[in-house]
Amino acid sequence: MLPGQFLDRMQELLGEEYPAFLDGYEKTKAYSLRINRQKGTFEELKKKTSFLTKKVPWAENGYYFKEEDRPGRHPFHEAGVYYIQEASAMAPAVYLDAQPGERVLDLCAAPGGKSTQIADVMQGKGLLVSNEINSARAKILSENIERMGIENALVVSHEPAFLAQRFPEYFDRILVDAPCSGEGMFRKNEEAVSEWSYENVLMCAERQAEILENAAVMLRPGGRMVYSTCTFSREENEEMISRFLEKNPEFEIEQVKRFPGMSPGMLPLNKAVRLWPHKLEGEGHFLASLKKEGYQPIQTESLYGEEKGISPKDCKDWLAFKEQYIKANLNGVYFKLGDQLYLLPEGAPSLKGLKVLRGGLHLGTFKKNRFEPSHALALFLKPEEAVCSYALSVKEAADYIAGNTFTAEGDKGWYLITVEGYSLGWGKLAGNIMKNHYPKGLRKQT
């Protein structure tokens, strides 16, 4: 049951299109996922599954599936082979167009769909800072970064104003997927309907303006910022961007290609993009691509410069483990959080004073006289990058994810457990029994 005031506002906004908009709520909602190209290709996955149907027009690696296919219950999901993501929500990262080697900020990043999409095109090169102020949501963000095998992401939890002080003119590209009133998700999320009010729309708009202003400080001259919401209200969309441009004349809105089904923004901001659920297979979204004038060829440093990390001499147990079990060439800056060891990208900013949930690639834990590899490292590695690996069928993989041990033959020690050529986790073989090292907090019946 949609709020009456919301319906009145939509009728005023859409005019003669309003009946078609209402009819859209009777349509079956679309289901979609995005293939993680760091794990493999569409062609490879197509041979191993039956649930990929047609392509999402605006996302190169986005595909629709049928509700009954349940890809979230497949072991491939736990292996990070794909990310289940609403189709319209894939559009903002496409328009951000991040490039390998750049510094990119996802300012409101949880639960991680857009961050993992950005990381996919960065190919492990450069720096991705994924921020989420809510600590519980930041934990989910960190887990999704881990599941997708991402090596160059720094997950932090701060107010945008704090980051703006820390990183002035630091980033090449910034995504502001702003918290909003969620009108575009009404068909998908009943909770969003019950929480809606016009007062909440205005409250969201006030918060969005503050976030945008702080994001603008962090973008280098010549950089790009994409602002997006999953709502319909002009206050949070066209009016928001119009006021921002008036206040920040060094920015201009870019004319961008619109894919089939997409609409221009409401006048006078017709260079923005609207995704209406009655016109395409996806939910409601708005986005605007903003360019900051000027050019800055030399990247600025953060407030405390670059992270120096710790010496390899302090990582002897890790280096011994790496020598024995890993073939991959891992380069970066070693960083410790307690007894946890991370590998940051070269040139990463100093982590002094930051609330860090994930400092690059989590390598593992220093135990007494030994090193235990992390689940994140397993999901990052390709099967051929491990000295020892053990292949499971899809059914066997489901048992492994549930926490079961199994019998196996081979030399004792650590094995990268794989399913159909995708890395899934660690096992440790001793006495023909493969001890299950799949994290207890992630174990489930698939």
Tab-separated table of N, CA and C in Angstrom, residues 227-377:
chain	number	residue	atom	x	y	z
A	227	TYR	N	27.074	11.290	-8.668
A	227	TYR	CA	26.093	11.330	-7.580
A	227	TYR	C	24.914	10.462	-7.988
A	228	SER	N	24.466	9.596	-7.076
A	228	SER	CA	23.331	8.735	-7.415
A	228	SER	C	22.445	8.514	-6.202
A	229	THR	N	21.179	8.233	-6.472
A	229	THR	CA	20.217	7.856	-5.436
A	229	THR	C	19.315	6.760	-5.997
A	230	CYS	N	18.573	6.118	-5.094
A	230	CYS	CA	17.552	5.159	-5.534
A	230	CYS	C	16.181	5.717	-5.151
A	231	THR	N	15.964	6.979	-5.494
A	231	THR	CA	14.700	7.623	-5.171
A	231	THR	C	14.232	8.479	-6.329
A	232	PHE	N	12.956	8.915	-6.296
A	232	PHE	CA	12.371	9.687	-7.393
A	232	PHE	C	12.299	11.183	-7.118
A	233	SER	N	12.345	11.603	-5.871
A	233	SER	CA	12.021	12.984	-5.527
A	233	SER	C	12.998	13.979	-6.159
A	234	ARG	N	12.459	15.058	-6.685
A	234	ARG	CA	13.296	16.107	-7.272
A	234	ARG	C	14.190	16.740	-6.203
A	235	GLU	N	13.687	16.828	-4.967
A	235	GLU	CA	14.474	17.448	-3.903
A	235	GLU	C	15.814	16.739	-3.695
A	236	GLU	N	15.814	15.411	-3.869
A	236	GLU	CA	17.027	14.625	-3.651
A	236	GLU	C	17.828	14.413	-4.931
A	237	ASN	N	17.283	14.830	-6.045
A	237	ASN	CA	17.913	14.563	-7.340
A	237	ASN	C	18.245	15.852	-8.098
A	238	GLU	N	17.382	16.259	-9.024
A	238	GLU	CA	17.696	17.425	-9.854
A	238	GLU	C	17.904	18.694	-9.036
A	239	GLU	N	17.041	18.933	-8.048
A	239	GLU	CA	17.190	20.143	-7.239
A	239	GLU	C	18.478	20.099	-6.422
A	240	MET	N	18.845	18.912	-5.963
A	240	MET	CA	20.087	18.750	-5.215
A	240	MET	C	21.294	19.133	-6.075
A	241	ILE	N	21.336	18.600	-7.282
A	241	ILE	CA	22.478	18.864	-8.168
A	241	ILE	C	22.479	20.316	-8.641
A	242	SER	N	21.326	20.873	-8.922
A	242	SER	CA	21.253	22.268	-9.361
A	242	SER	C	21.820	23.205	-8.290
A	243	ARG	N	21.442	22.977	-7.039
A	243	ARG	CA	21.957	23.817	-5.954
A	243	ARG	C	23.464	23.626	-5.775
A	244	PHE	N	23.912	22.378	-5.919
A	244	PHE	CA	25.345	22.105	-5.792
A	244	PHE	C	26.137	22.837	-6.870
A	245	LEU	N	25.649	22.816	-8.109
A	245	LEU	CA	26.353	23.484	-9.204
A	245	LEU	C	26.379	24.999	-9.021
A	246	GLU	N	25.305	25.544	-8.496
A	246	GLU	CA	25.276	26.987	-8.229
A	246	GLU	C	26.313	27.367	-7.174
A	247	LYS	N	26.444	26.520	-6.185
A	247	LYS	CA	27.360	26.801	-5.075
A	247	LYS	C	28.809	26.476	-5.423
A	248	ASN	N	29.012	25.567	-6.388
A	248	ASN	CA	30.354	25.105	-6.755
A	248	ASN	C	30.557	25.280	-8.264
A	249	PRO	N	30.832	26.502	-8.713
A	249	PRO	CA	30.931	26.775	-10.157
A	249	PRO	C	32.093	26.071	-10.843
A	250	GLU	N	33.021	25.504	-10.059
A	250	GLU	CA	34.126	24.762	-10.669
A	250	GLU	C	33.677	23.387	-11.173
A	251	PHE	N	32.428	23.016	-10.899
A	251	PHE	CA	31.870	21.754	-11.386
A	251	PHE	C	30.890	22.014	-12.529
A	252	GLU	N	30.808	21.043	-13.434
A	252	GLU	CA	29.781	21.061	-14.471
A	252	GLU	C	29.223	19.658	-14.627
A	253	ILE	N	27.964	19.571	-15.031
A	253	ILE	CA	27.368	18.263	-15.261
A	253	ILE	C	27.708	17.808	-16.672
A	254	GLU	N	28.098	16.531	-16.787
A	254	GLU	CA	28.534	15.990	-18.075
A	254	GLU	C	27.354	15.401	-18.840
A	255	GLN	N	27.399	15.561	-20.147
A	255	GLN	CA	26.448	14.863	-21.016
A	255	GLN	C	26.935	13.434	-21.182
A	256	VAL	N	26.113	12.466	-20.860
A	256	VAL	CA	26.529	11.068	-20.931
A	256	VAL	C	25.588	10.286	-21.838
A	257	LYS	N	26.090	9.179	-22.335
A	257	LYS	CA	25.272	8.274	-23.150
A	257	LYS	C	24.192	7.649	-22.280
A	258	ARG	N	22.974	7.587	-22.803
A	258	ARG	CA	21.896	6.893	-22.108
A	258	ARG	C	21.601	5.588	-22.827
A	259	PHE	N	21.510	4.527	-22.065
A	259	PHE	CA	21.243	3.211	-22.632
A	259	PHE	C	19.741	3.021	-22.828
A	260	PRO	N	19.338	2.035	-23.641
A	260	PRO	CA	17.914	1.802	-23.891
A	260	PRO	C	17.116	1.686	-22.600
A	261	GLY	N	16.021	2.428	-22.531
A	261	GLY	CA	15.166	2.424	-21.354
A	261	GLY	C	15.454	3.551	-20.393
A	262	MET	N	16.635	4.150	-20.476
A	262	MET	CA	16.979	5.270	-19.595
A	262	MET	C	16.365	6.564	-20.106
A	263	SER	N	16.103	7.488	-19.195
A	263	SER	CA	15.470	8.761	-19.539
A	263	SER	C	16.360	9.915	-19.078
A	264	PRO	N	16.220	11.088	-19.724
A	264	PRO	CA	16.949	12.257	-19.235
A	264	PRO	C	16.371	12.726	-17.904
A	265	GLY	N	17.166	13.480	-17.150
A	265	GLY	CA	16.672	14.069	-15.923
A	265	GLY	C	15.597	15.097	-16.215
A	266	MET	N	14.865	15.471	-15.183
A	266	MET	CA	13.827	16.484	-15.332
A	266	MET	C	14.458	17.840	-15.667
A	267	LEU	N	13.805	18.609	-16.496
A	267	LEU	CA	14.302	19.937	-16.852
A	267	LEU	C	14.428	20.796	-15.603
A	268	PRO	N	15.457	21.634	-15.528
A	268	PRO	CA	16.431	21.930	-16.582
A	268	PRO	C	17.647	21.015	-16.576
A	269	LEU	N	17.640	19.981	-15.746
A	269	LEU	CA	18.824	19.135	-15.591
A	269	LEU	C	18.698	17.881	-16.468
A	270	ASN	N	18.506	18.091	-17.765
A	270	ASN	CA	18.267	16.943	-18.639
A	270	ASN	C	19.535	16.163	-18.977
A	271	LYS	N	20.709	16.636	-18.525
A	271	LYS	CA	21.932	15.857	-18.725
A	271	LYS	C	22.056	14.740	-17.674
A	272	ALA	N	21.267	14.827	-16.623
A	272	ALA	CA	21.240	13.745	-15.641
A	272	ALA	C	20.513	12.542	-16.242
A	273	VAL	N	20.524	11.418	-15.522
A	273	VAL	CA	19.921	10.175	-16.019
A	273	VAL	C	18.901	9.664	-15.005
A	274	ARG	N	17.725	9.335	-15.500
A	274	ARG	CA	16.673	8.705	-14.703
A	274	ARG	C	16.469	7.267	-15.166
A	275	LEU	N	16.353	6.349	-14.217
A	275	LEU	CA	15.997	4.968	-14.509
A	275	LEU	C	14.644	4.710	-13.858
A	276	TRP	N	13.613	4.612	-14.702
A	276	TRP	CA	12.251	4.403	-14.211
A	276	TRP	C	11.884	2.923	-14.319
A	277	PRO	N	11.332	2.333	-13.259
A	277	PRO	CA	11.028	0.896	-13.292
A	277	PRO	C	9.950	0.505	-14.292
A	278	HIS	N	9.141	1.463	-14.753
A	278	HIS	CA	8.136	1.108	-15.759
A	278	HIS	C	8.698	1.188	-17.183
A	279	LYS	N	9.970	1.592	-17.315
A	279	LYS	CA	10.576	1.726	-18.641
A	279	LYS	C	11.718	0.745	-18.892
A	280	LEU	N	12.169	0.060	-17.853
A	280	LEU	CA	13.282	-0.880	-18.019
A	280	LEU	C	13.193	-1.985	-16.982
A	281	GLU	N	14.054	-2.969	-17.119
A	281	GLU	CA	14.068	-4.093	-16.177
A	281	GLU	C	15.006	-3.749	-15.028
A	282	GLY	N	14.472	-3.050	-14.048
A	282	GLY	CA	15.244	-2.616	-12.900
A	282	GLY	C	14.391	-1.697	-12.047
A	283	GLU	N	14.945	-1.278	-10.912
A	283	GLU	CA	14.222	-0.403	-10.006
A	283	GLU	C	14.545	1.064	-10.304
A	284	GLY	N	14.022	1.976	-9.475
A	284	GLY	CA	14.185	3.400	-9.719
A	284	GLY	C	15.535	3.935	-9.275
A	285	HIS	N	16.181	4.712	-10.152
A	285	HIS	CA	17.480	5.280	-9.838
A	285	HIS	C	17.635	6.636	-10.513
A	286	PHE	N	18.530	7.442	-9.964
A	286	PHE	CA	18.910	8.728	-10.551
A	286	PHE	C	20.430	8.835	-10.470
A	287	LEU	N	21.048	9.448	-11.482
A	287	LEU	CA	22.481	9.696	-11.399
A	287	LEU	C	22.857	10.915	-12.219
A	288	ALA	N	23.936	11.567	-11.785
A	288	ALA	CA	24.497	12.711	-12.497
A	288	ALA	C	26.011	12.604	-12.437
A	289	SER	N	26.650	12.794	-13.586
A	289	SER	CA	28.105	12.759	-13.670
A	289	SER	C	28.631	14.183	-13.656
A	290	LEU	N	29.508	14.477	-12.694
A	290	LEU	CA	29.992	15.834	-12.464
A	290	LEU	C	31.501	15.900	-12.675
A	291	LYS	N	31.947	16.880	-13.428
A	291	LYS	CA	33.367	17.064	-13.726
A	291	LYS	C	33.876	18.304	-13.022
A	292	LYS	N	35.047	18.188	-12.388
A	292	LYS	CA	35.673	19.330	-11.717
A	292	LYS	C	36.689	19.963	-12.668
A	293	GLU	N	36.575	21.257	-12.892
A	293	GLU	CA	37.436	21.922	-13.866
A	293	GLU	C	38.896	21.908	-13.404
A	294	GLY	N	39.791	22.107	-14.373
A	294	GLY	CA	41.217	22.152	-14.075
A	294	GLY	C	41.896	20.844	-14.388
A	295	TYR	N	43.177	20.813	-14.066
A	295	TYR	CA	43.973	19.608	-14.302
A	295	TYR	C	45.058	19.537	-13.257
A	296	GLN	N	45.235	18.379	-12.664
A	296	GLN	CA	46.240	18.196	-11.627
A	296	GLN	C	47.058	16.958	-11.955
A	297	PRO	N	48.176	17.130	-12.665
A	297	PRO	CA	48.952	15.964	-13.112
A	297	PRO	C	49.676	15.241	-11.989
A	298	ILE	N	50.026	15.978	-10.901
A	298	ILE	CA	50.757	15.367	-9.785
A	298	ILE	C	49.775	15.088	-8.651
A	299	GLN	N	49.714	13.836	-8.229
A	299	GLN	CA	48.773	13.483	-7.175
A	299	GLN	C	49.230	14.052	-5.832
A	300	THR	N	48.300	14.616	-5.117
A	300	THR	CA	48.607	15.150	-3.792
A	300	THR	C	48.678	14.016	-2.771
A	301	GLU	N	49.296	14.300	-1.634
A	301	GLU	CA	49.381	13.324	-0.558
A	301	GLU	C	48.254	13.553	0.438
A	302	SER	N	47.944	12.515	1.202
A	302	SER	CA	46.974	12.669	2.276
A	302	SER	C	47.644	13.405	3.432
A	303	LEU	N	46.876	13.685	4.467
A	303	LEU	CA	47.353	14.492	5.586
A	303	LEU	C	48.645	13.966	6.198
A	304	TYR	N	48.783	12.627	6.303
A	304	TYR	CA	49.962	12.039	6.930
A	304	TYR	C	50.888	11.335	5.931
A	305	GLY	N	50.734	11.629	4.652
A	305	GLY	CA	51.608	11.026	3.652
A	305	GLY	C	51.261	9.573	3.379
A	306	GLU	N	52.246	8.818	2.909
A	306	GLU	CA	52.037	7.415	2.537
A	306	GLU	C	52.303	6.492	3.719
A	307	GLU	N	51.635	5.345	3.691
A	307	GLU	CA	51.826	4.337	4.729
A	307	GLU	C	53.163	3.621	4.503
A	308	LYS	N	53.988	3.615	5.549
A	308	LYS	CA	55.290	2.951	5.455
A	308	LYS	C	55.216	1.479	5.848
A	309	GLY	N	54.233	1.134	6.688
A	309	GLY	CA	54.056	-0.254	7.072
A	309	GLY	C	55.170	-0.774	7.952
A	310	ILE	N	55.357	-2.086	7.914
A	310	ILE	CA	56.389	-2.732	8.720
A	310	ILE	C	57.394	-3.412	7.799
A	311	SER	N	58.539	-3.716	8.328
A	311	SER	CA	59.599	-4.342	7.547
A	311	SER	C	59.282	-5.810	7.278
A	312	PRO	N	59.699	-6.321	6.113
A	312	PRO	CA	59.543	-7.766	5.875
A	312	PRO	C	60.238	-8.609	6.940
A	313	LYS	N	61.241	-8.035	7.612
A	313	LYS	CA	61.930	-8.769	8.675
A	313	LYS	C	60.979	-9.125	9.818
A	314	ASP	N	59.899	-8.325	9.944
A	314	ASP	CA	58.904	-8.568	10.987
A	314	ASP	C	57.811	-9.516	10.526
A	315	CYS	N	57.993	-10.111	9.354
A	315	CYS	CA	56.963	-10.996	8.775
A	315	CYS	C	57.561	-12.360	8.430
A	316	LYS	N	58.505	-12.818	9.225
A	316	LYS	CA	59.237	-14.035	8.865
A	316	LYS	C	58.332	-15.255	8.757
A	317	ASP	N	57.374	-15.383	9.683
A	317	ASP	CA	56.474	-16.547	9.634
A	317	ASP	C	55.608	-16.510	8.387
A	318	TRP	N	55.157	-15.289	7.994
A	318	TRP	CA	54.385	-15.158	6.748
A	318	TRP	C	55.249	-15.501	5.542
A	319	LEU	N	56.475	-15.002	5.508
A	319	LEU	CA	57.345	-15.253	4.364
A	319	LEU	C	57.664	-16.740	4.234
A	320	ALA	N	57.801	-17.418	5.369
A	320	ALA	CA	58.036	-18.865	5.336
A	320	ALA	C	56.817	-19.591	4.782
A	321	PHE	N	55.615	-19.162	5.224
A	321	PHE	CA	54.381	-19.759	4.699
A	321	PHE	C	54.277	-19.514	3.193
A	322	LYS	N	54.532	-18.285	2.782
A	322	LYS	CA	54.450	-17.917	1.363
A	322	LYS	C	55.411	-18.752	0.525
A	323	GLU	N	56.614	-18.921	1.007
A	323	GLU	CA	57.621	-19.691	0.279
A	323	GLU	C	57.175	-21.135	0.083
A	324	GLN	N	56.501	-21.681	1.076
A	324	GLN	CA	56.109	-23.094	1.028
A	324	GLN	C	54.820	-23.340	0.256
A	325	TYR	N	53.883	-22.359	0.294
A	325	TYR	CA	52.540	-22.677	-0.200
A	325	TYR	C	51.999	-21.787	-1.332
A	326	ILE	N	52.657	-20.676	-1.627
A	326	ILE	CA	52.068	-19.730	-2.582
A	326	ILE	C	53.022	-19.431	-3.733
A	327	LYS	N	52.501	-19.484	-4.950
A	327	LYS	CA	53.283	-19.163	-6.143
A	327	LYS	C	53.076	-17.726	-6.612
A	328	ALA	N	51.982	-17.095	-6.178
A	328	ALA	CA	51.630	-15.754	-6.670
A	328	ALA	C	52.682	-14.732	-6.266
A	329	ASN	N	52.874	-13.743	-7.131
A	329	ASN	CA	53.785	-12.638	-6.851
A	329	ASN	C	53.005	-11.542	-6.142
A	330	LEU	N	53.216	-11.390	-4.839
A	330	LEU	CA	52.462	-10.431	-4.033
A	330	LEU	C	53.351	-9.253	-3.667
A	331	ASN	N	52.985	-8.065	-4.154
A	331	ASN	CA	53.767	-6.863	-3.881
A	331	ASN	C	52.911	-5.835	-3.153
A	332	GLY	N	53.552	-5.075	-2.280
A	332	GLY	CA	52.832	-4.032	-1.561
A	332	GLY	C	53.515	-3.698	-0.256
A	333	VAL	N	52.763	-3.075	0.632
A	333	VAL	CA	53.272	-2.628	1.923
A	333	VAL	C	52.644	-3.478	3.019
A	334	TYR	N	53.469	-4.129	3.833
A	334	TYR	CA	52.955	-4.937	4.932
A	334	TYR	C	52.472	-4.033	6.063
A	335	PHE	N	51.287	-4.372	6.583
A	335	PHE	CA	50.680	-3.563	7.639
A	335	PHE	C	50.037	-4.488	8.657
A	336	LYS	N	50.268	-4.221	9.956
A	336	LYS	CA	49.702	-5.056	11.015
A	336	LYS	C	48.599	-4.324	11.763
A	337	LEU	N	47.495	-5.014	11.991
A	337	LEU	CA	46.439	-4.567	12.882
A	337	LEU	C	46.328	-5.641	13.960
A	338	GLY	N	46.925	-5.380	15.130
A	338	GLY	CA	46.980	-6.417	16.151
A	338	GLY	C	47.852	-7.562	15.675
A	339	ASP	N	47.297	-8.784	15.673
A	339	ASP	CA	48.058	-9.936	15.168
A	339	ASP	C	47.697	-10.268	13.719
A	340	GLN	N	46.955	-9.351	13.060
A	340	GLN	CA	46.532	-9.575	11.680
A	340	GLN	C	47.482	-8.872	10.712
A	341	LEU	N	47.841	-9.548	9.629
A	341	LEU	CA	48.754	-8.994	8.635
A	341	LEU	C	48.008	-8.690	7.341
A	342	TYR	N	48.224	-7.478	6.829
A	342	TYR	CA	47.596	-7.032	5.582
A	342	TYR	C	48.670	-6.614	4.595
A	343	LEU	N	48.290	-6.602	3.321
A	343	LEU	CA	49.156	-6.113	2.256
A	343	LEU	C	48.449	-4.951	1.562
A	344	LEU	N	48.984	-3.740	1.780
A	344	LEU	CA	48.420	-2.542	1.175
A	344	LEU	C	49.043	-2.282	-0.182
A	345	PRO	N	48.311	-1.631	-1.100
A	345	PRO	CA	48.918	-1.242	-2.364
A	345	PRO	C	50.047	-0.236	-2.141
A	346	GLU	N	51.074	-0.262	-2.979
A	346	GLU	CA	52.139	0.739	-2.931
A	346	GLU	C	51.520	2.121	-3.088
A	347	GLY	N	51.985	3.076	-2.271
A	347	GLY	CA	51.471	4.442	-2.351
A	347	GLY	C	50.196	4.675	-1.585
A	348	ALA	N	49.725	3.678	-0.828
A	348	ALA	CA	48.506	3.851	-0.027
A	348	ALA	C	48.738	4.915	1.036
A	349	PRO	N	47.698	5.646	1.422
A	349	PRO	CA	47.873	6.694	2.429
A	349	PRO	C	48.160	6.121	3.806
A	350	SER	N	48.788	6.920	4.636
A	350	SER	CA	49.014	6.520	6.019
A	350	SER	C	47.676	6.213	6.693
A	351	LEU	N	47.671	5.158	7.484
A	351	LEU	CA	46.449	4.751	8.171
A	351	LEU	C	46.342	5.348	9.570
A	352	LYS	N	47.277	6.204	9.928
A	352	LYS	CA	47.271	6.831	11.241
A	352	LYS	C	45.960	7.576	11.484
A	353	GLY	N	45.273	7.225	12.567
A	353	GLY	CA	44.050	7.911	12.940
A	353	GLY	C	42.807	7.464	12.194
A	354	LEU	N	42.928	6.512	11.280
A	354	LEU	CA	41.771	6.022	10.527
A	354	LEU	C	41.161	4.799	11.211
A	355	LYS	N	39.832	4.702	11.164
A	355	LYS	CA	39.142	3.498	11.608
A	355	LYS	C	39.145	2.508	10.447
A	356	VAL	N	40.089	1.587	10.472
A	356	VAL	CA	40.309	0.672	9.350
A	356	VAL	C	39.698	-0.688	9.659
A	357	LEU	N	38.796	-1.135	8.792
A	357	LEU	CA	38.245	-2.479	8.924
A	357	LEU	C	39.017	-3.477	8.074
A	358	ARG	N	39.536	-2.996	6.967
A	358	ARG	CA	40.304	-3.869	6.070
A	358	ARG	C	41.357	-3.029	5.374
A	359	GLY	N	42.629	-3.340	5.626
A	359	GLY	CA	43.720	-2.556	5.057
A	359	GLY	C	44.331	-3.250	3.862
A	360	GLY	N	43.622	-3.270	2.744
A	360	GLY	CA	44.112	-3.974	1.566
A	360	GLY	C	43.779	-5.456	1.641
A	361	LEU	N	44.711	-6.294	1.223
A	361	LEU	CA	44.490	-7.744	1.219
A	361	LEU	C	44.869	-8.328	2.584
A	362	HIS	N	43.898	-8.961	3.222
A	362	HIS	CA	44.168	-9.620	4.505
A	362	HIS	C	44.907	-10.915	4.231
A	363	LEU	N	46.152	-11.007	4.717
A	363	LEU	CA	46.973	-12.190	4.454
A	363	LEU	C	46.755	-13.288	5.478
A	364	GLY	N	46.572	-12.905	6.747
A	364	GLY	CA	46.350	-13.934	7.751
A	364	GLY	C	46.727	-13.475	9.144
A	365	THR	N	46.910	-14.460	10.036
A	365	THR	CA	47.100	-14.203	11.466
A	365	THR	C	48.421	-14.780	11.948
A	366	PHE	N	49.150	-13.976	12.718
A	366	PHE	CA	50.353	-14.471	13.378
A	366	PHE	C	49.945	-15.249	14.624
A	367	LYS	N	50.240	-16.547	14.614
A	367	LYS	CA	50.033	-17.388	15.788
A	367	LYS	C	51.404	-17.631	16.438
A	368	LYS	N	51.437	-18.335	17.541
A	368	LYS	CA	52.706	-18.620	18.191
A	368	LYS	C	53.573	-19.515	17.309
A	369	ASN	N	54.673	-18.959	16.815
A	369	ASN	CA	55.651	-19.683	15.981
A	369	ASN	C	55.089	-20.186	14.650
A	370	ARG	N	53.999	-19.606	14.187
A	370	ARG	CA	53.453	-20.030	12.893
A	370	ARG	C	52.549	-18.945	12.329
A	371	PHE	N	52.159	-19.123	11.084
A	371	PHE	CA	51.276	-18.177	10.413
A	371	PHE	C	50.081	-18.933	9.852
A	372	GLU	N	48.876	-18.403	10.100
A	372	GLU	CA	47.664	-19.039	9.594
A	372	GLU	C	47.047	-18.165	8.516
A	373	PRO	N	46.881	-18.691	7.297
A	373	PRO	CA	46.378	-17.865	6.185
A	373	PRO	C	44.914	-17.484	6.368
A	374	SER	N	44.532	-16.344	5.812
A	374	SER	CA	43.162	-15.850	5.939
A	374	SER	C	42.265	-16.409	4.845
A	375	HIS	N	40.981	-16.351	5.114
A	375	HIS	CA	39.982	-16.698	4.108
A	375	HIS	C	40.064	-15.736	2.922
A	376	ALA	N	40.347	-14.457	3.218
A	376	ALA	CA	40.471	-13.459	2.146
A	376	ALA	C	41.582	-13.823	1.179
A	377	LEU	N	42.692	-14.327	1.687
A	377	LEU	CA	43.802	-14.731	0.822
A	377	LEU	C	43.389	-15.881	-0.079
